[in-house]
PDB file of C-alpha atoms in Angstrom:
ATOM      1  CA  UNK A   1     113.548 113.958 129.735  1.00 63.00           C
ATOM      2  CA  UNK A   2     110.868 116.214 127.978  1.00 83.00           C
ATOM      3  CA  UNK A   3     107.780 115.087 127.667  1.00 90.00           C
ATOM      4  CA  UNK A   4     106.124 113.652 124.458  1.00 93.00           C
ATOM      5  CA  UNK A   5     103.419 116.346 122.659  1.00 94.00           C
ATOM      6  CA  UNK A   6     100.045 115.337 121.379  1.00 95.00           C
ATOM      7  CA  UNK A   7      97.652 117.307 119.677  1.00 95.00           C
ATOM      8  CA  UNK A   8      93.669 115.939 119.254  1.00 94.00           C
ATOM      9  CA  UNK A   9      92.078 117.347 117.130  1.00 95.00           C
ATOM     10  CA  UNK A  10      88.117 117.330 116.530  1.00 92.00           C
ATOM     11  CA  UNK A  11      85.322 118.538 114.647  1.00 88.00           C
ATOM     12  CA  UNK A  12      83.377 116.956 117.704  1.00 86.00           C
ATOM     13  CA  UNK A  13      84.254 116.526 121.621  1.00 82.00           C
ATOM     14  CA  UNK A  14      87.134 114.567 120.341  1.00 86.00           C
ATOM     15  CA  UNK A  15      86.529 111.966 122.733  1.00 84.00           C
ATOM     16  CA  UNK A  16      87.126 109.079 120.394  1.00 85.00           C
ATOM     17  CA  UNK A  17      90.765 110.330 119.182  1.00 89.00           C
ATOM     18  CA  UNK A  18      91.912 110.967 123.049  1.00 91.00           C
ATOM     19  CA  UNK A  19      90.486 107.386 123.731  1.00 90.00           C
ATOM     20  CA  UNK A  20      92.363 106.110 120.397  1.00 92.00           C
ATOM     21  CA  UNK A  21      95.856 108.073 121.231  1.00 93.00           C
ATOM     22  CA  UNK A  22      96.017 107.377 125.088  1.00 93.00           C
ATOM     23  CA  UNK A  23      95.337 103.601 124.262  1.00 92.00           C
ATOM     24  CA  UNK A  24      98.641 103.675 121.679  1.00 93.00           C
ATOM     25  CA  UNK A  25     100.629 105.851 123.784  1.00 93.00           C
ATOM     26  CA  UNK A  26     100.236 103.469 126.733  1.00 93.00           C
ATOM     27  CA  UNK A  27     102.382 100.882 124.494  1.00 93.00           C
ATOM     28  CA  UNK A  28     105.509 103.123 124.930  1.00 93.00           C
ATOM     29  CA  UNK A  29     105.116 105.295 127.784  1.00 91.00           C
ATOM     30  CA  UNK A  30     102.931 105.945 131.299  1.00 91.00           C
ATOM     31  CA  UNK A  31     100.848 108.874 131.446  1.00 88.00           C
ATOM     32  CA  UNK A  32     103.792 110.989 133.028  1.00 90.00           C
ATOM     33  CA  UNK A  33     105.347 111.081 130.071  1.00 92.00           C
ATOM     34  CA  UNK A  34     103.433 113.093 127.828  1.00 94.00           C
ATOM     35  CA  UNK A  35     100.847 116.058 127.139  1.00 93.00           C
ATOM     36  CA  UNK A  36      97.963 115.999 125.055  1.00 93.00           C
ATOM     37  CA  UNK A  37      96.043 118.592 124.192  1.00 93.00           C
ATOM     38  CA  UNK A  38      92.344 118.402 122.904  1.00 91.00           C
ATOM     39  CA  UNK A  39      91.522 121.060 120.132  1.00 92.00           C
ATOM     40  CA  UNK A  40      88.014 120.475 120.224  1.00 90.00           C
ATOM     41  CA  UNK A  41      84.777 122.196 117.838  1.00 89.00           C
ATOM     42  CA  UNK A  42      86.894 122.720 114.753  1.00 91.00           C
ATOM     43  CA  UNK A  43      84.785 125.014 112.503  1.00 89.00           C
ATOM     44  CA  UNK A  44      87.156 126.441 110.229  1.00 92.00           C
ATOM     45  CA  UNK A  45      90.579 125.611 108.395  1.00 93.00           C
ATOM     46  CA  UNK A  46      92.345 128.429 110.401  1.00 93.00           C
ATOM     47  CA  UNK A  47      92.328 126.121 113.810  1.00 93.00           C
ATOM     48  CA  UNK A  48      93.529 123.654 111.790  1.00 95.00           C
ATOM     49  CA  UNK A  49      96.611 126.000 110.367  1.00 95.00           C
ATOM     50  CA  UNK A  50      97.065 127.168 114.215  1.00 94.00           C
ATOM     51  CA  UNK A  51      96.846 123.554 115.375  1.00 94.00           C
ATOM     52  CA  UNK A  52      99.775 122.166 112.534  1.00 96.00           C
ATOM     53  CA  UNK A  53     101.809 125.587 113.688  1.00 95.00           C
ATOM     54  CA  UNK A  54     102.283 125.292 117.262  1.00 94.00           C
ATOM     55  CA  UNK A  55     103.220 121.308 116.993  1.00 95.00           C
ATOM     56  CA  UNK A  56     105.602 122.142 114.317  1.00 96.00           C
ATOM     57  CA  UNK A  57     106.705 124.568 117.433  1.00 94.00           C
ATOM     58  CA  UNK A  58     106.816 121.843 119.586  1.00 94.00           C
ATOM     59  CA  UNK A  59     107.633 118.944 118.042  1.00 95.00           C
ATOM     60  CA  UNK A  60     104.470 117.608 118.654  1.00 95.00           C
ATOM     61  CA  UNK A  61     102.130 114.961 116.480  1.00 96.00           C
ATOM     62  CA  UNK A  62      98.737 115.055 115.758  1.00 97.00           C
ATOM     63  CA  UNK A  63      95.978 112.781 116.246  1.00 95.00           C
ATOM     64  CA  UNK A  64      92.532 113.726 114.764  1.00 95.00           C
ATOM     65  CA  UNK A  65      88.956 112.870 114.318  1.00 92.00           C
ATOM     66  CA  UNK A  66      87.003 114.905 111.626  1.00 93.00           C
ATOM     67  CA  UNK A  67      84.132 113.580 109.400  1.00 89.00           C
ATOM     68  CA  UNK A  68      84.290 116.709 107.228  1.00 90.00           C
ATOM     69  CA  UNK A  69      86.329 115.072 104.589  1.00 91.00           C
ATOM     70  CA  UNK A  70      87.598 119.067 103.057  1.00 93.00           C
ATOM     71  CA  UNK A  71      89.127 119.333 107.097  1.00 94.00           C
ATOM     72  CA  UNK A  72      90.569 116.122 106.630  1.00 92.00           C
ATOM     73  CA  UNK A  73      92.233 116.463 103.636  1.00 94.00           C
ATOM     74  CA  UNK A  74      93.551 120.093 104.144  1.00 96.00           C
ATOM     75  CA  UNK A  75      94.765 119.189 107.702  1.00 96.00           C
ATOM     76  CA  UNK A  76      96.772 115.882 106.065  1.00 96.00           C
ATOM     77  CA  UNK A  77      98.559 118.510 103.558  1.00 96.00           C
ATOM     78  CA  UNK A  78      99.440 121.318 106.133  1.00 96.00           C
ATOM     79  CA  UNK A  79     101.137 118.850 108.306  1.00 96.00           C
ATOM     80  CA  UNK A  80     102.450 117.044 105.176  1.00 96.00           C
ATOM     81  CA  UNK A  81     103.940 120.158 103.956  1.00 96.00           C
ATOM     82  CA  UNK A  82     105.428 120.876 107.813  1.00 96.00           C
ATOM     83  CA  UNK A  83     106.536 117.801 108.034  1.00 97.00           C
ATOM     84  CA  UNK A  84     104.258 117.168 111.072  1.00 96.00           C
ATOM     85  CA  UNK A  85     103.486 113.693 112.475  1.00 96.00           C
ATOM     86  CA  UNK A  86      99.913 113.614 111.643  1.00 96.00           C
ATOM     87  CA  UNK A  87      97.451 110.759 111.972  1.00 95.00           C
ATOM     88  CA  UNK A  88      93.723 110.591 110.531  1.00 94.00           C
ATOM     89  CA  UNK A  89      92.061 108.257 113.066  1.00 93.00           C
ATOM     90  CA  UNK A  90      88.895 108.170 111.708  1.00 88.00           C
ATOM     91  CA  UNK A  91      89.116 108.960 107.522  1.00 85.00           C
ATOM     92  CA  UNK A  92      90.013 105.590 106.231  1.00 88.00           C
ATOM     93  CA  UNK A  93      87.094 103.640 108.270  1.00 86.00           C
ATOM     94  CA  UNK A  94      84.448 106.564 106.734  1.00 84.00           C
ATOM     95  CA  UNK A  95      86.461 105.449 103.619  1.00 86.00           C
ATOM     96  CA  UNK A  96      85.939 102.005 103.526  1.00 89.00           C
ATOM     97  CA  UNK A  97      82.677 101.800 104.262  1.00 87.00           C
ATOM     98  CA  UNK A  98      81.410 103.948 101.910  1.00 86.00           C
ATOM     99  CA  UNK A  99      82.762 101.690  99.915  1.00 91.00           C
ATOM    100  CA  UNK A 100      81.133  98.986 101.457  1.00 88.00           C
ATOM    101  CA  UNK A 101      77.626 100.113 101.899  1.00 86.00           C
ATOM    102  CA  UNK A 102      77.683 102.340  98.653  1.00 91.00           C
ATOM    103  CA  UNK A 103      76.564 105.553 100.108  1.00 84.00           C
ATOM    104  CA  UNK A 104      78.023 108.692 101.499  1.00 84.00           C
ATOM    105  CA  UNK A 105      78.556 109.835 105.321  1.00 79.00           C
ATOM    106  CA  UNK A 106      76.450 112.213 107.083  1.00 79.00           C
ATOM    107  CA  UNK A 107      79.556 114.250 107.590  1.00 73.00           C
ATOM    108  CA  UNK A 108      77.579 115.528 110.451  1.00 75.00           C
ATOM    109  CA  UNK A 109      80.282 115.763 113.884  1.00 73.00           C
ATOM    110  CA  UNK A 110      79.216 114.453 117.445  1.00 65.00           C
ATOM    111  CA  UNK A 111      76.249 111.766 116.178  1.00 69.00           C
ATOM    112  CA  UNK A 112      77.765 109.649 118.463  1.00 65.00           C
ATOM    113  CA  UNK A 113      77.105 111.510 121.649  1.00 61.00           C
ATOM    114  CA  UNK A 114      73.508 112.147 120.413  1.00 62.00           C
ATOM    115  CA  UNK A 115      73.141 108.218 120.735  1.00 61.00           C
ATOM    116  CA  UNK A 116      74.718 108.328 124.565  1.00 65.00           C
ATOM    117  CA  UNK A 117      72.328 111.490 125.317  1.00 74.00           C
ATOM    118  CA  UNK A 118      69.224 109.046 123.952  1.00 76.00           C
ATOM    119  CA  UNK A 119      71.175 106.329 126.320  1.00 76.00           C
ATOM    120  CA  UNK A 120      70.816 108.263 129.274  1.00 81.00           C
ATOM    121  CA  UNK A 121      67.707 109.837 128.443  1.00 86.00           C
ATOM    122  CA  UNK A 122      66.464 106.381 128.447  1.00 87.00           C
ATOM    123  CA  UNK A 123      68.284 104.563 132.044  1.00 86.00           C
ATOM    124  CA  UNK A 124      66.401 108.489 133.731  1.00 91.00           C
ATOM    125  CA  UNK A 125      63.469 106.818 132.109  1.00 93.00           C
ATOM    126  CA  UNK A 126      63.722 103.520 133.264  1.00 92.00           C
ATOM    127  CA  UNK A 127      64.505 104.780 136.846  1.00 91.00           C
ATOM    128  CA  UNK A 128      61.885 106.824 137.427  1.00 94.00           C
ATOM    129  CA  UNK A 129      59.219 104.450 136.084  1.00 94.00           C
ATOM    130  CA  UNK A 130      60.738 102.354 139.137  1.00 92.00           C
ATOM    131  CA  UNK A 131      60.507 104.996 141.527  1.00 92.00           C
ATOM    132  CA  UNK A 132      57.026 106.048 140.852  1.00 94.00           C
ATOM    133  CA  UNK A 133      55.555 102.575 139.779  1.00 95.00           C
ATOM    134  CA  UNK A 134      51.965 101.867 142.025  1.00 93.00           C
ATOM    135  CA  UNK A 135      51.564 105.518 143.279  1.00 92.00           C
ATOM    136  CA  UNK A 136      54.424 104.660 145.887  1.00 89.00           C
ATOM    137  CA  UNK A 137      54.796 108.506 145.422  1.00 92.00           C
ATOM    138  CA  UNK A 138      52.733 111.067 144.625  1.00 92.00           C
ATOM    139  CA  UNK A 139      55.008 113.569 143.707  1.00 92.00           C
ATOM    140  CA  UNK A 140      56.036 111.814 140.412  1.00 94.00           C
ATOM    141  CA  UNK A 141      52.587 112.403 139.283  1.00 96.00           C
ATOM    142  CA  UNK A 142      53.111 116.205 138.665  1.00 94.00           C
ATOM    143  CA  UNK A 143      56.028 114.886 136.577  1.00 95.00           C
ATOM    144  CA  UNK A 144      55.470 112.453 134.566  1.00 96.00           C
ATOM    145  CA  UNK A 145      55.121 112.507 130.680  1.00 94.00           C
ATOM    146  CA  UNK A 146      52.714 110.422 130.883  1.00 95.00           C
ATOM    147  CA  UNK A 147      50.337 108.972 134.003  1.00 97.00           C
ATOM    148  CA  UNK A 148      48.574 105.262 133.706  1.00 98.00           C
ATOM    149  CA  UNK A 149      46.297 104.481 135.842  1.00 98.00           C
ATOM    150  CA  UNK A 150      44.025 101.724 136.475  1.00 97.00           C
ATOM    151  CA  UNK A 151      42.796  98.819 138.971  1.00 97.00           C
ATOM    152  CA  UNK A 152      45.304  95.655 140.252  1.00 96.00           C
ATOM    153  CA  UNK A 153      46.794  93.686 137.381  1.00 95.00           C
ATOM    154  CA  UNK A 154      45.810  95.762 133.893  1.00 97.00           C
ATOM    155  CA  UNK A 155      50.103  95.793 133.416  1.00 96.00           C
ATOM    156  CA  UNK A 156      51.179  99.369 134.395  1.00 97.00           C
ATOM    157  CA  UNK A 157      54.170  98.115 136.062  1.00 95.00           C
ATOM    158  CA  UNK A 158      55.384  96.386 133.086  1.00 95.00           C
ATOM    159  CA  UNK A 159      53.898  99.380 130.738  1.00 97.00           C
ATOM    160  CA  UNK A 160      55.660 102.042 132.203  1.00 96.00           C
ATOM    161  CA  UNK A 161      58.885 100.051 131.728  1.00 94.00           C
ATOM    162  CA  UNK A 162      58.300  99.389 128.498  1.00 93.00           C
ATOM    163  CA  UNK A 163      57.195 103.329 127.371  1.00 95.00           C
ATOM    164  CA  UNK A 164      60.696 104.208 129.407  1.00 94.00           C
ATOM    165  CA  UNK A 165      62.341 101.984 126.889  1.00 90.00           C
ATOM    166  CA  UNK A 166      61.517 105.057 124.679  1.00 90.00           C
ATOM    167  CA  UNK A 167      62.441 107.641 126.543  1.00 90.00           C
ATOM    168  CA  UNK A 168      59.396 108.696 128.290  1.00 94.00           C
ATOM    169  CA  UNK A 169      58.786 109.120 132.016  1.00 95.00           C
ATOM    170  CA  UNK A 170      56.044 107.140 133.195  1.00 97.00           C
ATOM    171  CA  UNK A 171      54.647 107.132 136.664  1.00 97.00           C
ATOM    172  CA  UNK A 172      51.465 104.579 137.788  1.00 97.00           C
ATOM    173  CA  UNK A 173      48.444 105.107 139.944  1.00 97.00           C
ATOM    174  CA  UNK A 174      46.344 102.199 141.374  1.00 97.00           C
ATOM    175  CA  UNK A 175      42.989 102.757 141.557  1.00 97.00           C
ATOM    176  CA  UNK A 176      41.689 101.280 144.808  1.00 96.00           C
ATOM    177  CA  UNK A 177      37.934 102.140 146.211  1.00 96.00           C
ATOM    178  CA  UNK A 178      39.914 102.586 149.902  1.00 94.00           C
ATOM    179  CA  UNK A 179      42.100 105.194 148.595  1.00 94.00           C
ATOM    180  CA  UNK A 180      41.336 108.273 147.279  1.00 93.00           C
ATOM    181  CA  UNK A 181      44.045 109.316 144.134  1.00 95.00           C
ATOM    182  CA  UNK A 182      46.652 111.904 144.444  1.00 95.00           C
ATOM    183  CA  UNK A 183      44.900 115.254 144.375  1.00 95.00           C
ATOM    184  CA  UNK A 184      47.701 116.045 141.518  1.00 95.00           C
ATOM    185  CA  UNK A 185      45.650 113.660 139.345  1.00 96.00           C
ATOM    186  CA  UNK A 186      43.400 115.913 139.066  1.00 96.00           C
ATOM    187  CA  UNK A 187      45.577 119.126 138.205  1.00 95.00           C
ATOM    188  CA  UNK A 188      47.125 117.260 135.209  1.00 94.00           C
ATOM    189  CA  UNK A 189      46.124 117.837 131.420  1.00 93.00           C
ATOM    190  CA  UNK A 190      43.552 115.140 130.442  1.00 91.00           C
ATOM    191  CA  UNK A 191      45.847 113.927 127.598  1.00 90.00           C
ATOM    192  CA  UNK A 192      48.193 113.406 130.565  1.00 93.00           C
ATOM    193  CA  UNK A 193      46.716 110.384 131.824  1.00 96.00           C
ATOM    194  CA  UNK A 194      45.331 107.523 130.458  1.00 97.00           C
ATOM    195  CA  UNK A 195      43.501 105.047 132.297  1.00 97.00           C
ATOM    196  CA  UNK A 196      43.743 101.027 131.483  1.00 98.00           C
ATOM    197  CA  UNK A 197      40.150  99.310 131.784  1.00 97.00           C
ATOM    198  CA  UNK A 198      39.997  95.167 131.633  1.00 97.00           C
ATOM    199  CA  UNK A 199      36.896  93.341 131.539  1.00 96.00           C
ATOM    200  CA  UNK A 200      35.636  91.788 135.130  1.00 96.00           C
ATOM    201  CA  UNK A 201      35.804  88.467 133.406  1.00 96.00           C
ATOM    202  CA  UNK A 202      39.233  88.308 132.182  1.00 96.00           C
ATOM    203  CA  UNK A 203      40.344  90.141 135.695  1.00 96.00           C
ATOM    204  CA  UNK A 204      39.124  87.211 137.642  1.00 95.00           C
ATOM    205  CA  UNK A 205      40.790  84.920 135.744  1.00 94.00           C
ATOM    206  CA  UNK A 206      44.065  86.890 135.761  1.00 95.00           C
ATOM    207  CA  UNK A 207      43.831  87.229 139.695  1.00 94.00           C
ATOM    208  CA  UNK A 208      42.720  83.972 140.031  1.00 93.00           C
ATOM    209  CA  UNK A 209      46.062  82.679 138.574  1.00 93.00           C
ATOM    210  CA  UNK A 210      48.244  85.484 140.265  1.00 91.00           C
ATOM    211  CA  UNK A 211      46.636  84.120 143.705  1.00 92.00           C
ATOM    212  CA  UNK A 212      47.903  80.853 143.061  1.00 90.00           C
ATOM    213  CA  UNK A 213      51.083  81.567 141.744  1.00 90.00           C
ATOM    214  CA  UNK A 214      51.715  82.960 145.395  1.00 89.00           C
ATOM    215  CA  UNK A 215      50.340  79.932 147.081  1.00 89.00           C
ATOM    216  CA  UNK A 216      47.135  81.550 148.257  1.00 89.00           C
ATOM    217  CA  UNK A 217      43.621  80.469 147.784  1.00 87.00           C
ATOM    218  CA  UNK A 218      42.027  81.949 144.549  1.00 81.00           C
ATOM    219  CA  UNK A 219      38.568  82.622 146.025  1.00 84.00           C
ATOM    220  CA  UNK A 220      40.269  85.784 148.493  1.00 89.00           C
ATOM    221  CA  UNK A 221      38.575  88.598 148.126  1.00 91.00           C
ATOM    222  CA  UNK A 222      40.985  89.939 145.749  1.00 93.00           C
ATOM    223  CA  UNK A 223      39.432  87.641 142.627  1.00 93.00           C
ATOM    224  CA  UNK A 224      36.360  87.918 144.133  1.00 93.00           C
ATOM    225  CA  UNK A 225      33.303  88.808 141.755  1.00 94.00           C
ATOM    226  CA  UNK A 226      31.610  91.655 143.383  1.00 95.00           C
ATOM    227  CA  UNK A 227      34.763  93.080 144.377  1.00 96.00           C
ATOM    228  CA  UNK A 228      36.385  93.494 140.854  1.00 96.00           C
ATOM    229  CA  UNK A 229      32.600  94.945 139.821  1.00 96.00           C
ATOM    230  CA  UNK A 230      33.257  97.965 142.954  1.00 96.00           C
ATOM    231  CA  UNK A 231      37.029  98.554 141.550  1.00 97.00           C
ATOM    232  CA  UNK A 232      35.774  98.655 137.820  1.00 97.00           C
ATOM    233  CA  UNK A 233      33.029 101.072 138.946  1.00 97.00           C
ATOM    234  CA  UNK A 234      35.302 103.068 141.126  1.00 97.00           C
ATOM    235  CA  UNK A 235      37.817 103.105 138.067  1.00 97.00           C
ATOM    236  CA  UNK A 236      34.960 104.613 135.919  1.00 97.00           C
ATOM    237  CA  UNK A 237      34.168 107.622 138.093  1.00 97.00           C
ATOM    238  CA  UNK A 238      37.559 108.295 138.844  1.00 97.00           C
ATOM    239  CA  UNK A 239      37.819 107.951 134.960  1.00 96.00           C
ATOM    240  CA  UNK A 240      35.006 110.309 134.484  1.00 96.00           C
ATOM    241  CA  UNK A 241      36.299 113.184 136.547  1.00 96.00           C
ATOM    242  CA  UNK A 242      39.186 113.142 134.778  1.00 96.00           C
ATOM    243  CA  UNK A 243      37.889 112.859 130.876  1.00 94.00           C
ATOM    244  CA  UNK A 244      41.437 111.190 129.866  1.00 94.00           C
ATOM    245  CA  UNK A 245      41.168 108.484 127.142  1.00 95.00           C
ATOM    246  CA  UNK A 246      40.831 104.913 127.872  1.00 96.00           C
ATOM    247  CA  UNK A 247      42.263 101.662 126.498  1.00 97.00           C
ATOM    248  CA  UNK A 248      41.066  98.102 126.885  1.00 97.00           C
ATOM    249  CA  UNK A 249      43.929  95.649 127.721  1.00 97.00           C
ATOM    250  CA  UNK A 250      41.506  92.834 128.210  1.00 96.00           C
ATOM    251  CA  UNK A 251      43.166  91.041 125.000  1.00 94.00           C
ATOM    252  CA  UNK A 252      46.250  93.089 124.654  1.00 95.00           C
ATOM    253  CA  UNK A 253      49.706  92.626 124.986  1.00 93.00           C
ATOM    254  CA  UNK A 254      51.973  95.004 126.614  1.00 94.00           C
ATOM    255  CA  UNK A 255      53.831  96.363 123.432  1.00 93.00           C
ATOM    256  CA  UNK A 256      50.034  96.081 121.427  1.00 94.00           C
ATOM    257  CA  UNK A 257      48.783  98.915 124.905  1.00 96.00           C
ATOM    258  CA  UNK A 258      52.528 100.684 124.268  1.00 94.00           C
ATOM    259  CA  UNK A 259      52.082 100.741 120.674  1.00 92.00           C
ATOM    260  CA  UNK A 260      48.373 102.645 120.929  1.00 93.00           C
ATOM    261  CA  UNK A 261      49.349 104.988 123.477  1.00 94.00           C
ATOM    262  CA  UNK A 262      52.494 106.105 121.527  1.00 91.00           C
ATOM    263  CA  UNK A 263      50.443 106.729 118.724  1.00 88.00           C
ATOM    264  CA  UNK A 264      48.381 108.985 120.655  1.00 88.00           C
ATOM    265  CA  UNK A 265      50.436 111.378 122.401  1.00 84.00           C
ATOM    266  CA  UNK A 266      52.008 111.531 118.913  1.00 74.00           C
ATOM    267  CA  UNK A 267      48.592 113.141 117.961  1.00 66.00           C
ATOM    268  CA  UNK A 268      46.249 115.873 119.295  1.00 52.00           C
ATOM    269  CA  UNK A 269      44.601 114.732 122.101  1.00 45.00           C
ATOM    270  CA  UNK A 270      40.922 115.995 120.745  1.00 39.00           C
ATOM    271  CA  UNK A 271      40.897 112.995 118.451  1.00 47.00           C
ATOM    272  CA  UNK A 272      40.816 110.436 121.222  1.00 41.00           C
ATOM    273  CA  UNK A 273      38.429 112.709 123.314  1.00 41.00           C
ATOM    274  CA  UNK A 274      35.336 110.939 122.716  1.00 42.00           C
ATOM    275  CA  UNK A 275      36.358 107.623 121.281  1.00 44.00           C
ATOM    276  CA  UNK A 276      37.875 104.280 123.688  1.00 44.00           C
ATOM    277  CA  UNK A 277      40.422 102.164 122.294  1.00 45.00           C
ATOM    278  CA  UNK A 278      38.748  98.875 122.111  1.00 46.00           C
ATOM    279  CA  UNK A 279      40.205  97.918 118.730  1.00 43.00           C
TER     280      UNK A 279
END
């Protein structure tokens, strides 16, 4: 028995017609019994004439995807006139709801895998905001998009998840008096980094809270007084060296901190220079 011919056409990958087609086909036959064919990047009206052709040769159909509605309708008449099998898998949805929502299509092929690049862009994000979170290594430092750093508990972990959420690669450096930072701080551009500063006050209370939430006592030396004073100073000449800009999260939410620093890598750098973000 010969096998069954299918031609998929596209404007695009024509991912979305193969998809379509091999879920229809598998109503009336197993993947052993037929051939498709994926006529990908259409650009002109002469692939289309070579495409209606050869299954006219072959007795093959043709299953298509394009958004240009001219390659639509001149593909539907060639194969009309050849008395071709020809299916438009995608026309009458663009149809309808332009109908519905009263406005035209892009006509602009492959949106669709723009969205799944921005997908993926975004989980290589996400994952590397994991495996660089608390300076666990150094090396992510060099390349991050963007480097936060700042003393226990001022939210980078939960920051740099967030900012990965759109698409940017965010690594996070603790500043601890004990440990001197990655030397590849200190290479970066200034606008590179941007430090978090939190006001002793509001750090012992967050501690305080953290300390108990683990079951430990809340006067350690971890919510101790003096001790958040030496990290806050520490934080300052580290902060110093490096001339980045600074934002105080003392009475800011995660996505307020997100909001600011998107705004400022979305600007030159030089305008933040001199200035804290306190507002």
């Amino acid at each position: 028995m010969e096998k069954s011919i299918i031609y998929v056409v596209s404007d695009s990958v024509g991912e979305t017609a193969e998809f379509v087609i091999k879920a229809a086909l598998s109503q009336f036959m197993s993947e052993n019994d037929y051939d498709l064919y994926r006529i990908p990047y259409v650009e002109n009206i002469e692939v289309l004439r070579g495409a209606v052709y050869h299954a006219k040769q072959l007795g093959a159909m043709i299953g298509f995807t394009l958004v240009r509605p001219e390659f639509r309708q001149f593909l539907i008449q060639e194969a009309r006139d050849k008395q071709v099998e020809c299916v438009d898998i995608i026309g009458p949805m663009l149809q309808a709801m332009e109908r519905k929502f009263q406005k035209k299509p892009k006509e602009e092929p492959g949106l669709i895998h723009k969205l799944d690049e921005d997908y993926f862009r975004r989980v290589e994000a996400i994952e590397f905001a994991v495996r660089y979170d608390d300076g666990r290594d150094p090396r992510g430092v060099a390349q991050a998009d963007i480097v936060l750093i700042g003393v226990s508990r001022t939210s980078k972990t939960p920051l740099s998840q967030y900012l990965a959420h759109k698409q940017l690669k965010v690594a996070n450096v603790p500043i601890v008096p004990e440990v001197d930072p990655p030397s590849s701080l200190f290479d970066l551009p200034a606008h590179k980094c941007i430090g978090l500063r939190i006001n002793p006050e509001k750090l012992n209370g967050i501690r305080k809270e953290r300390l108990k939430s683990l079951g430990l006592d809340d006067q350690a030396i971890y919510a101790n007084v003096d001790r958040i004073e030496s990290e806050l100073s520490f934080f300052d000449d580290i902060i110093n060296q490096l001339g980045c800009p600074v934002i105080d999260v003392s009475h800011k939410a995660v996505e307020e901190t997100a909001n600011i620093i998107l705004n400022m890598i979305n600007q030159p750098y030089w305008d933040y220079r001199d200035k804290q973000i306190n507002q």
